PDB file of C-alpha atoms and ligand atoms in Angstrom:
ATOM      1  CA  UNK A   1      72.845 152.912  61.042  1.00 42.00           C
ATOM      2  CA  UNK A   2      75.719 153.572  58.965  1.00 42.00           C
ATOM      3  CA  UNK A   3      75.625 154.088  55.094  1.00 43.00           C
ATOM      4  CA  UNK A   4      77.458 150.275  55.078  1.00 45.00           C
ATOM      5  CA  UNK A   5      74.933 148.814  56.803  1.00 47.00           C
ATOM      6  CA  UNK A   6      72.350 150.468  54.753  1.00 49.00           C
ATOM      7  CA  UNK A   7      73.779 148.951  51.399  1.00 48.00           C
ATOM      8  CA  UNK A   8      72.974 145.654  52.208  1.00 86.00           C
ATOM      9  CA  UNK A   9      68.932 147.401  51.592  1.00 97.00           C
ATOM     10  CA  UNK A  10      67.135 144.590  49.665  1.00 98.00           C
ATOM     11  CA  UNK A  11      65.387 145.893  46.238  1.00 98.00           C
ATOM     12  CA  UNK A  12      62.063 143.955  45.825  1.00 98.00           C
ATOM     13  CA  UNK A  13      60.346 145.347  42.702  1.00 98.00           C
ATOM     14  CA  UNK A  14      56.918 145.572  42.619  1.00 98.00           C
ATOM     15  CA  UNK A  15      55.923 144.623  39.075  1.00 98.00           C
ATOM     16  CA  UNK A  16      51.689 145.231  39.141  1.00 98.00           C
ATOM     17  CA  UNK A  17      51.807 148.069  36.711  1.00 98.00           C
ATOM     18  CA  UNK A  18      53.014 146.151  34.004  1.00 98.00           C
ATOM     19  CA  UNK A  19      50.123 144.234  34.378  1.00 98.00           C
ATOM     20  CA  UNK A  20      48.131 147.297  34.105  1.00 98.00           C
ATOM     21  CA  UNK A  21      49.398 148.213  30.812  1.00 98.00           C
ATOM     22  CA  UNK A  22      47.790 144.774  29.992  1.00 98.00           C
ATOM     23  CA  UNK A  23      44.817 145.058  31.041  1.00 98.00           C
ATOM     24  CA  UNK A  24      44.162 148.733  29.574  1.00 97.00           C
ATOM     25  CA  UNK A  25      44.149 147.076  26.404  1.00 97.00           C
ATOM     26  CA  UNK A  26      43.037 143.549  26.871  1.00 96.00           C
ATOM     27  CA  UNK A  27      46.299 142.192  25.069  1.00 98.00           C
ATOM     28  CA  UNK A  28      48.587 139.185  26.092  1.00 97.00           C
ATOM     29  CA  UNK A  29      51.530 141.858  26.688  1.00 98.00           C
ATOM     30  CA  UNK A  30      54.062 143.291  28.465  1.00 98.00           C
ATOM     31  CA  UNK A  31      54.147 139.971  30.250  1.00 98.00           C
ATOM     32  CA  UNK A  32      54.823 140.384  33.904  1.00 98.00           C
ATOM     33  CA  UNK A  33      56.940 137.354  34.291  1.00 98.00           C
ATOM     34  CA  UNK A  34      59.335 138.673  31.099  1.00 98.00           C
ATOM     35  CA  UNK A  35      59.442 141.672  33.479  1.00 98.00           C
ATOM     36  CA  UNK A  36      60.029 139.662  36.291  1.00 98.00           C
ATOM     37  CA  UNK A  37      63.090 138.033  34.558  1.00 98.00           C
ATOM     38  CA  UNK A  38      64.601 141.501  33.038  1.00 98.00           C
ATOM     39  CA  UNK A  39      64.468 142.952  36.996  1.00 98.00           C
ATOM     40  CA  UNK A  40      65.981 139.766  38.341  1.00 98.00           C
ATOM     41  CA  UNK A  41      68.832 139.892  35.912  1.00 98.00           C
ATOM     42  CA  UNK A  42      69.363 143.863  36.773  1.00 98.00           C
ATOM     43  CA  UNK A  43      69.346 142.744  39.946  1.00 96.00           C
ATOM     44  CA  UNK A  44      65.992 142.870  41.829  1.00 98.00           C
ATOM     45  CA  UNK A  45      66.400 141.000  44.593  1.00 98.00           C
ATOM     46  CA  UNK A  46      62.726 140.165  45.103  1.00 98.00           C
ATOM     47  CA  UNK A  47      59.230 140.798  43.095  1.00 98.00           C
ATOM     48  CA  UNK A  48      56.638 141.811  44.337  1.00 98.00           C
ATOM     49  CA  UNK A  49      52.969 141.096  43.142  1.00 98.00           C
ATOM     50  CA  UNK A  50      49.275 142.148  44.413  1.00 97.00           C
ATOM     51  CA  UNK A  51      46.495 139.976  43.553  1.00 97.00           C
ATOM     52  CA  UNK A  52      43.793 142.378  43.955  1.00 95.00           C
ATOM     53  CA  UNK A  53      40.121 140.621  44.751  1.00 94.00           C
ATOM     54  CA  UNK A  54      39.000 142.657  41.505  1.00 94.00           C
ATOM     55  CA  UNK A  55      42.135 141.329  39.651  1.00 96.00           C
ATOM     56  CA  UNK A  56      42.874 144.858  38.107  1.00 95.00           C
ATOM     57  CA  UNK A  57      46.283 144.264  37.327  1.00 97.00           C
ATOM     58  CA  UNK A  58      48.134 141.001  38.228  1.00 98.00           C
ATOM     59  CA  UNK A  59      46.164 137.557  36.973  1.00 98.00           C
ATOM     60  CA  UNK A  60      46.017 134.595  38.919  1.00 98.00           C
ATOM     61  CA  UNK A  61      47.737 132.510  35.974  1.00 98.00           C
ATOM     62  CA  UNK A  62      50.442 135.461  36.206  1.00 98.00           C
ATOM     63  CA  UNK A  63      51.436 134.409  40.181  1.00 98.00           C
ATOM     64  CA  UNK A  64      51.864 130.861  39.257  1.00 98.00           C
ATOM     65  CA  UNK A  65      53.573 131.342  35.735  1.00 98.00           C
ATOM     66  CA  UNK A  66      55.708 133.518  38.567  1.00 98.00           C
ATOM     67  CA  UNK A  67      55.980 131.253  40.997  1.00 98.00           C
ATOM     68  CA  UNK A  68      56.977 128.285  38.561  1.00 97.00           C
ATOM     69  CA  UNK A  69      59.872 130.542  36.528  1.00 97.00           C
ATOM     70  CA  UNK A  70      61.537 133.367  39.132  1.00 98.00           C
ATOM     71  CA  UNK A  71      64.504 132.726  41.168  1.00 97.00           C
ATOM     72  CA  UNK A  72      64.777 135.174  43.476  1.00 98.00           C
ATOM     73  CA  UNK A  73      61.783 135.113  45.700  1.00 98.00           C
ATOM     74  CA  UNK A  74      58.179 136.072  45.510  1.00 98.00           C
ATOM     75  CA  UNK A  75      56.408 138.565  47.255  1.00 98.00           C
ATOM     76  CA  UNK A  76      52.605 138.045  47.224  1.00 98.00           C
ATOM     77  CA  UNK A  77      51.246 141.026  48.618  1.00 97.00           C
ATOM     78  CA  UNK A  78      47.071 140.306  49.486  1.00 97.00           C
ATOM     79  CA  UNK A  79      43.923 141.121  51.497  1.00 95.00           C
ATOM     80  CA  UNK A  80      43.214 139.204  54.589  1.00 95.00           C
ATOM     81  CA  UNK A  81      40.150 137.685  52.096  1.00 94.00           C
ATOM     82  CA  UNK A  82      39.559 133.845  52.148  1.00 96.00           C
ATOM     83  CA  UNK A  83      39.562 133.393  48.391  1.00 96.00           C
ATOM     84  CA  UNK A  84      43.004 134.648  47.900  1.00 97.00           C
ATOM     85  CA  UNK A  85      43.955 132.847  51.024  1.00 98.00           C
ATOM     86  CA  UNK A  86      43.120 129.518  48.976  1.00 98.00           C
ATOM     87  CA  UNK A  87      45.007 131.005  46.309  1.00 98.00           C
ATOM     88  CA  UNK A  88      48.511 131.866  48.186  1.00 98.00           C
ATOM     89  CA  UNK A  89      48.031 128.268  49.919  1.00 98.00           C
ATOM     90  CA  UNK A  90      48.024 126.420  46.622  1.00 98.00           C
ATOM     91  CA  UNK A  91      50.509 128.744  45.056  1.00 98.00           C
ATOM     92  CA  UNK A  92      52.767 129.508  48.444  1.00 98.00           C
ATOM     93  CA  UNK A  93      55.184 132.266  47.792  1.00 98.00           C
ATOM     94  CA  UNK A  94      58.392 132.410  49.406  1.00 98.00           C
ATOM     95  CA  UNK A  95      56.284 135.685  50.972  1.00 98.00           C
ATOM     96  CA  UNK A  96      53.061 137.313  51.929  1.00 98.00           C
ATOM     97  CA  UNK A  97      52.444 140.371  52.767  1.00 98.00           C
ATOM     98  CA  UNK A  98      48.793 141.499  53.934  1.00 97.00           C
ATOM     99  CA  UNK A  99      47.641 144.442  52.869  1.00 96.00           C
ATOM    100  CA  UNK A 100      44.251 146.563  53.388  1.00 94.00           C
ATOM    101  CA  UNK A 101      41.693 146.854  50.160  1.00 75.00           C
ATOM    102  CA  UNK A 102      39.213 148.766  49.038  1.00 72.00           C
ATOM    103  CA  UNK A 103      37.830 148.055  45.895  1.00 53.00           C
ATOM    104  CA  UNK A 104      37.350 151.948  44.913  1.00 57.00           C
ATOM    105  CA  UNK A 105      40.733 153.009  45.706  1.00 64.00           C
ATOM    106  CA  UNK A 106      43.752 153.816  43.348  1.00 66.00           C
ATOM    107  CA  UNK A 107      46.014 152.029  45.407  1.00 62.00           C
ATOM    108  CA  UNK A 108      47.048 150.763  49.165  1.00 60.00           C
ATOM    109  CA  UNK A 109      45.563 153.696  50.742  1.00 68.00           C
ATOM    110  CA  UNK A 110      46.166 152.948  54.638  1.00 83.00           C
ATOM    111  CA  UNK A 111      48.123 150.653  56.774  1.00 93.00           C
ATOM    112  CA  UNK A 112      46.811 147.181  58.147  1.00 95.00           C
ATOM    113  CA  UNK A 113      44.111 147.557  60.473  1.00 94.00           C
ATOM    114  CA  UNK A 114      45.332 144.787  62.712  1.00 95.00           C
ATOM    115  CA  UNK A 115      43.691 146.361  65.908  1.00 92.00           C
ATOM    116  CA  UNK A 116      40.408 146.595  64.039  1.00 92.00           C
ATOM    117  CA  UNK A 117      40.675 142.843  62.738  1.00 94.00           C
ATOM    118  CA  UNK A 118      42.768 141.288  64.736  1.00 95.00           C
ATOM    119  CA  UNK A 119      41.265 138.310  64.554  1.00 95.00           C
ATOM    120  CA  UNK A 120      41.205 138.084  60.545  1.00 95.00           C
ATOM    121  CA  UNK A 121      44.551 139.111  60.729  1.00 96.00           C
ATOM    122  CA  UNK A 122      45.925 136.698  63.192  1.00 97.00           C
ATOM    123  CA  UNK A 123      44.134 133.746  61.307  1.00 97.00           C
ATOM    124  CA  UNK A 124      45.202 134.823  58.511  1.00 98.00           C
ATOM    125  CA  UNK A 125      49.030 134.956  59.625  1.00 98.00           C
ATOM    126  CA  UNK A 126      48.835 131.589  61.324  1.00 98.00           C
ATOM    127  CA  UNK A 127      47.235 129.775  57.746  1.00 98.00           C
ATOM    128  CA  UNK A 128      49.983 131.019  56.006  1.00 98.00           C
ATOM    129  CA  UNK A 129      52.995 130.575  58.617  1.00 98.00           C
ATOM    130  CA  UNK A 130      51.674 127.007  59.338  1.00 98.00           C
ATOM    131  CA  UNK A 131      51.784 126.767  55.399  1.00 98.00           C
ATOM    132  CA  UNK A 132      55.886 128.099  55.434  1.00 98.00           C
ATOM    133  CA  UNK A 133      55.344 131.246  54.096  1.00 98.00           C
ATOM    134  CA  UNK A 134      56.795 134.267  55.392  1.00 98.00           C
ATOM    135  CA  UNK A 135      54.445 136.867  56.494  1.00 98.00           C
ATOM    136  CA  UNK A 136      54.316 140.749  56.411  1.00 98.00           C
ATOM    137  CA  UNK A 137      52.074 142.943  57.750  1.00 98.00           C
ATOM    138  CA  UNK A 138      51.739 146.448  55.642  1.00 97.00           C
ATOM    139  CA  UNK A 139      51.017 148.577  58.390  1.00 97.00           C
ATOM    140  CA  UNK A 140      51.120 152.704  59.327  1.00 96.00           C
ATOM    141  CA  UNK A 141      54.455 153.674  62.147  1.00 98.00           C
ATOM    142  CA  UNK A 142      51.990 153.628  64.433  1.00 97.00           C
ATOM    143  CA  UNK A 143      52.845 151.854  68.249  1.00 97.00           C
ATOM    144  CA  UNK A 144      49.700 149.927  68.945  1.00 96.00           C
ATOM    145  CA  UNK A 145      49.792 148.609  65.381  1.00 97.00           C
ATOM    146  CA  UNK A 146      53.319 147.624  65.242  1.00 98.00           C
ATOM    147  CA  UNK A 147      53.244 145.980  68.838  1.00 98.00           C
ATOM    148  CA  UNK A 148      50.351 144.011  67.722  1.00 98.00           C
ATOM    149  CA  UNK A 149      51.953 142.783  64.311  1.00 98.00           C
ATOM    150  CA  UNK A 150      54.828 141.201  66.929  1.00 98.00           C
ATOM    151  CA  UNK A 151      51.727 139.744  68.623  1.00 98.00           C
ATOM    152  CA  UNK A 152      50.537 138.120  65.811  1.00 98.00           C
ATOM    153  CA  UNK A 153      53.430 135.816  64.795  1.00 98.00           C
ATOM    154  CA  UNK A 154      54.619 137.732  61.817  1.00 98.00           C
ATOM    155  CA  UNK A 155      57.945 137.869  61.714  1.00 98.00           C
ATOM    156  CA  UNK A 156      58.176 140.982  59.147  1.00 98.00           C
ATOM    157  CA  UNK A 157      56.078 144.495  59.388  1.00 98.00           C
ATOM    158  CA  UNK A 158      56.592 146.471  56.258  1.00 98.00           C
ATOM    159  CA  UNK A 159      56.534 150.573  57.269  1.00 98.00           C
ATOM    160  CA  UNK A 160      53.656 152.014  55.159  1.00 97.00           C
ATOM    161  CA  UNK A 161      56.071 155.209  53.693  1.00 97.00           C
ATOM    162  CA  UNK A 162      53.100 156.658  51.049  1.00 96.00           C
ATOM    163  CA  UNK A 163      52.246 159.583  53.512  1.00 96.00           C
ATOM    164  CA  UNK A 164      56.256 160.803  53.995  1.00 97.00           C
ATOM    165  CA  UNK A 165      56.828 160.740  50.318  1.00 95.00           C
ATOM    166  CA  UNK A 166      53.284 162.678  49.583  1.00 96.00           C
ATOM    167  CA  UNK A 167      54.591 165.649  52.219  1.00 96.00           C
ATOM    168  CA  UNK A 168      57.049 168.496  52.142  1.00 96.00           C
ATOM    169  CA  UNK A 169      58.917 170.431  54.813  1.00 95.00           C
ATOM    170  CA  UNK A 170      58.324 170.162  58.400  1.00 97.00           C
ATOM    171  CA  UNK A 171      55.195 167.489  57.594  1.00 97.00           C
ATOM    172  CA  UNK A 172      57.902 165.338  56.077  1.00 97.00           C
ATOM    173  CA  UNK A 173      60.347 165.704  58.786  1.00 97.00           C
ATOM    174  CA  UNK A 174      57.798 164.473  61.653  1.00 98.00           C
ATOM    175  CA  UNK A 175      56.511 161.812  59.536  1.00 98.00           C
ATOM    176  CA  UNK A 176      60.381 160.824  59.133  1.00 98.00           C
ATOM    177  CA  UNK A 177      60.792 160.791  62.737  1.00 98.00           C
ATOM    178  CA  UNK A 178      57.865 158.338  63.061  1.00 98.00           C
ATOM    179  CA  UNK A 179      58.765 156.210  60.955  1.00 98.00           C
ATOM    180  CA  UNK A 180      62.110 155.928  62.406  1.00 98.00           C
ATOM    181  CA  UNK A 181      60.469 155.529  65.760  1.00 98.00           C
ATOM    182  CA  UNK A 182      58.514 152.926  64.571  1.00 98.00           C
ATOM    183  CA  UNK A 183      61.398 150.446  62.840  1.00 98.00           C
ATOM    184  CA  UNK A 184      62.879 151.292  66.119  1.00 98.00           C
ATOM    185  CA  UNK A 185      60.151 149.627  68.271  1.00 98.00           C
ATOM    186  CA  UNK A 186      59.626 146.803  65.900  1.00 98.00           C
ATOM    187  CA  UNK A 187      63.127 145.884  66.289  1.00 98.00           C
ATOM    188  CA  UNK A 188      63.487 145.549  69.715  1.00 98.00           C
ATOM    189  CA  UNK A 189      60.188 143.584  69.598  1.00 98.00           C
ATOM    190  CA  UNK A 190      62.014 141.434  67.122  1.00 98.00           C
ATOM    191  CA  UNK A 191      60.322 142.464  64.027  1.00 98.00           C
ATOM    192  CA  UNK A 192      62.115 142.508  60.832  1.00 98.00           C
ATOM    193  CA  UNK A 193      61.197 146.009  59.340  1.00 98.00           C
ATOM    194  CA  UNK A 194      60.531 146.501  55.459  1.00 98.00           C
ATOM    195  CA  UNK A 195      59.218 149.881  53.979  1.00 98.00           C
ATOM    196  CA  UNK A 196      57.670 150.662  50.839  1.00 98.00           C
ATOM    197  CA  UNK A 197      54.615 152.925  48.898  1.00 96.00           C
ATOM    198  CA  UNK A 198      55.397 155.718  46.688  1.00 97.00           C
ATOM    199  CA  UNK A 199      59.263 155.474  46.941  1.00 98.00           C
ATOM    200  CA  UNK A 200      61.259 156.946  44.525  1.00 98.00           C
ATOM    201  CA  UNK A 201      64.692 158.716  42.781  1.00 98.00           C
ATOM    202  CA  UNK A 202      64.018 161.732  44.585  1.00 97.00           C
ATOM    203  CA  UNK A 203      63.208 160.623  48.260  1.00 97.00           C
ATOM    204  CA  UNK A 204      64.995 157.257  48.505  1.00 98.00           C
ATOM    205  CA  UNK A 205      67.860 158.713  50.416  1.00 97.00           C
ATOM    206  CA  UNK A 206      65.620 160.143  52.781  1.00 97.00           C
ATOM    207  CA  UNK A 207      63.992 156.721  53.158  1.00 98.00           C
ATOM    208  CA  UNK A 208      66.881 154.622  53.599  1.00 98.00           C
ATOM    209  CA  UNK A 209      67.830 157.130  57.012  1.00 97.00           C
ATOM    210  CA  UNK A 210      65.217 154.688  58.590  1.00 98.00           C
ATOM    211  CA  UNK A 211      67.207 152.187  60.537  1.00 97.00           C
ATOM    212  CA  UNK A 212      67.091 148.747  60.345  1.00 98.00           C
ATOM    213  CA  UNK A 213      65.574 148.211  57.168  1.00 98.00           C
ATOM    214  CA  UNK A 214      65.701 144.817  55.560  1.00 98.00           C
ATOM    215  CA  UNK A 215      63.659 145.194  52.140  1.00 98.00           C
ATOM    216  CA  UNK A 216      62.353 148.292  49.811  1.00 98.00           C
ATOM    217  CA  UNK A 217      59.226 147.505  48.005  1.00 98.00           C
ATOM    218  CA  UNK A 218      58.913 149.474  44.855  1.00 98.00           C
ATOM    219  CA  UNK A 219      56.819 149.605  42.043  1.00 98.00           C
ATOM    220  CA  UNK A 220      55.175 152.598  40.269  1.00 98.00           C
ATOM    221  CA  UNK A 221      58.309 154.893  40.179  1.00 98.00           C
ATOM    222  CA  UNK A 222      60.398 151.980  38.777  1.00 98.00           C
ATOM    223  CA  UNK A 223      57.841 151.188  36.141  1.00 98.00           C
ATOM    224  CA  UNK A 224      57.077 154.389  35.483  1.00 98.00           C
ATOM    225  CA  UNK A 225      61.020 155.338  35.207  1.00 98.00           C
ATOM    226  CA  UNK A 226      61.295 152.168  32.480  1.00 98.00           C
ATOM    227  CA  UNK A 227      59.111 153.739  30.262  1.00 98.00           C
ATOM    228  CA  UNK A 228      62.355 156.235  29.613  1.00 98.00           C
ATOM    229  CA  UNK A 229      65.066 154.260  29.980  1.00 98.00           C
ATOM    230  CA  UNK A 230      63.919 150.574  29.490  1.00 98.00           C
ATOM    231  CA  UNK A 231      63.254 148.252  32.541  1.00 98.00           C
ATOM    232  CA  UNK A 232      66.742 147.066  33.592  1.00 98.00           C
ATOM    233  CA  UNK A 233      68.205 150.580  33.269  1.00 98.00           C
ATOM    234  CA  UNK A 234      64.964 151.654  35.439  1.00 98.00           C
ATOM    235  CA  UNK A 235      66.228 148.812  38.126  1.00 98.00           C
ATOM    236  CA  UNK A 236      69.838 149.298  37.945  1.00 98.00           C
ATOM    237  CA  UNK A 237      69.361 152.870  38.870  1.00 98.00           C
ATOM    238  CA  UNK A 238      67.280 152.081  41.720  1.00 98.00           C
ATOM    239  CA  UNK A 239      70.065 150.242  43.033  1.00 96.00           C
ATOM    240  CA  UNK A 240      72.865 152.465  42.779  1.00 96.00           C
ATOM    241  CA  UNK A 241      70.685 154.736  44.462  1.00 96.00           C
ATOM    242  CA  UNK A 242      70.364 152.170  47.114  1.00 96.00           C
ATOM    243  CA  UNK A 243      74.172 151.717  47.420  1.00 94.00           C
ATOM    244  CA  UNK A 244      74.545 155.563  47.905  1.00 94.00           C
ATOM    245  CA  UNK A 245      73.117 155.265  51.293  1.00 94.00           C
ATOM    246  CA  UNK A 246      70.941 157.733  52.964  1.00 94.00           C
ATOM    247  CA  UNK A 247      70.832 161.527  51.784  1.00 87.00           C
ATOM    248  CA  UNK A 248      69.020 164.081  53.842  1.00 72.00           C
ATOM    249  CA  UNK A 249      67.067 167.284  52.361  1.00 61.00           C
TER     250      UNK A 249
HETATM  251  N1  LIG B   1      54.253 147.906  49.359  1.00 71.25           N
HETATM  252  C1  LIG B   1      52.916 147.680  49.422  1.00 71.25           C
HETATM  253  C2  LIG B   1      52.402 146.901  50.582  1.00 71.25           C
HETATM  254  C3  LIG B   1      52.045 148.139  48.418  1.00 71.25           C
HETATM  255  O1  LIG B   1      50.724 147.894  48.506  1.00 71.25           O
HETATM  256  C4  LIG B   1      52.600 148.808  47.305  1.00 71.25           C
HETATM  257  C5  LIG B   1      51.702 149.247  46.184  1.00 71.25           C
HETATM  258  O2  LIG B   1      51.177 148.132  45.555  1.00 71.25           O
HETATM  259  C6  LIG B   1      53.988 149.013  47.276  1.00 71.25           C
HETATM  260  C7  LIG B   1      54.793 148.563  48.314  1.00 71.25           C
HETATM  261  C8  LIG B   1      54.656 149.696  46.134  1.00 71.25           C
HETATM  262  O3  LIG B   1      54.227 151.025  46.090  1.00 71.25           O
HETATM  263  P1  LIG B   1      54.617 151.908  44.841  1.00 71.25           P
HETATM  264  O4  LIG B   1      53.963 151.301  43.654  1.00 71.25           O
HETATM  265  O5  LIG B   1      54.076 153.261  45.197  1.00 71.25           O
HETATM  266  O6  LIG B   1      56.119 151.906  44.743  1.00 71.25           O
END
């Protein structure tokens, strides 16, 4: 895919970790949704949320205070868990994306297991389709995974890219080449491929080499990255790094 094609990349921003500043402290700020607002108007052009079953970040009254005010659209990402099910019913997103959880980890560890709970998963996807919403399934460049995500109905798999960004040398490379093989396969099954976890300034050009990418999910780096230069600086820069296209090395 040419550097053209890659600048049409979507930025969603993945605002949780301004929740967590939050909740280390027990105060009523930063407010996600100002957050929200400040990346839409650098020009986000989607935000992302997790409600976590042990709410450690993002608040129930924070996805509908969302929901009510943003106007680009909203990415709930969630566990295939029936309480927050009833939750992203009432509230319905433009988007879901299901995600694995584990209440003891730091963050999305893994992909999807949608082999292993296929059937949570495909219930899952058809509640929320039949309810309008768009549906993602967070899963690892593996084949069996991806060719069951097309099985399920979702339109959208989002490439789990935590492992590339944590390796170096050769590792990287290979993990690269999977993940390339994978938004390959997805797209000739008809999958619209999104990619996101632990992206940032440094390896983005090697991530946007992956063809056929739609959106970028980002959080921590961004977040992290305002705390210097201020949130809309933080976006901005994310997105002129997005219109650069892909760099290798
Ligand atoms: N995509 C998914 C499905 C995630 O679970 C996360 C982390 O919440 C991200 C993207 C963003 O990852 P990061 O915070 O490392 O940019």
């Amino acid at each position: 895919m040419s550097a053209t094609n890659q600048s049409l990349v979507r930025l969603g921003v993945n605002i949780d970790h301004v929740a967590t500043v939050r909740q280390a402290r027990g105060t009523s700020y930063p407010s996600p949704l100002e957050a929200a607002i400040l990346c839409e108007e650098a020009g986000a052009d989607g935000i992302t949320v997790h409600l976590r079953e042990d709410r450690r970040h993002i608040q129930d009254d924070d996805v509908y205070a969302l929901r009510e005010r943003l106007r680009i659209p909203l990415n709930l990402e969630m566990a295939c868990a029936p309480e927050i099910l009833a939750i992203a019913l009432d509230i319905k997103p433009d988007e879901v994306c299901l995600v694995p959880e584990r209440r003891e980890e730091l963050t999305t560890e893994g992909g999807l297991d949608v082999k292993g709970r296929r059937e949570a998963v495909f219930e899952t996807v058809h509640a929320l389709k039949s309810a309008g919403i768009i549906v993602s399934l967070f899963i690892e460049a593996d084949p069996d995974q991806i060719k069951l995500s097309a099985e399920s109905g979702a339109p959208y798999i989002e490439l789990h890219t935590g492992h590339f960004c944590d390796l170096r040398g050769a590792a990287a490379q290979e993990e690269l080449a999977r993940l390339t093989r994978g938004a390959e396969l997805a797209h000739e099954l008809g999958l619209k491929v999104n990619a996101g976890h632990g992206i940032n300034l440094d390896n983005i050009g090697s991530i946007l080499s992956i063809p056929h990418l739609d959106t970028l999910n980002i959080g921590h780096s961004i977040v992290a990255r305002a705390v210097m230069v201020g949130l809309s600086a933080a976006v901005a820069e994310m997105r002129v790094a997005i219109q650069a296209g892909p760099r290798t090395g």
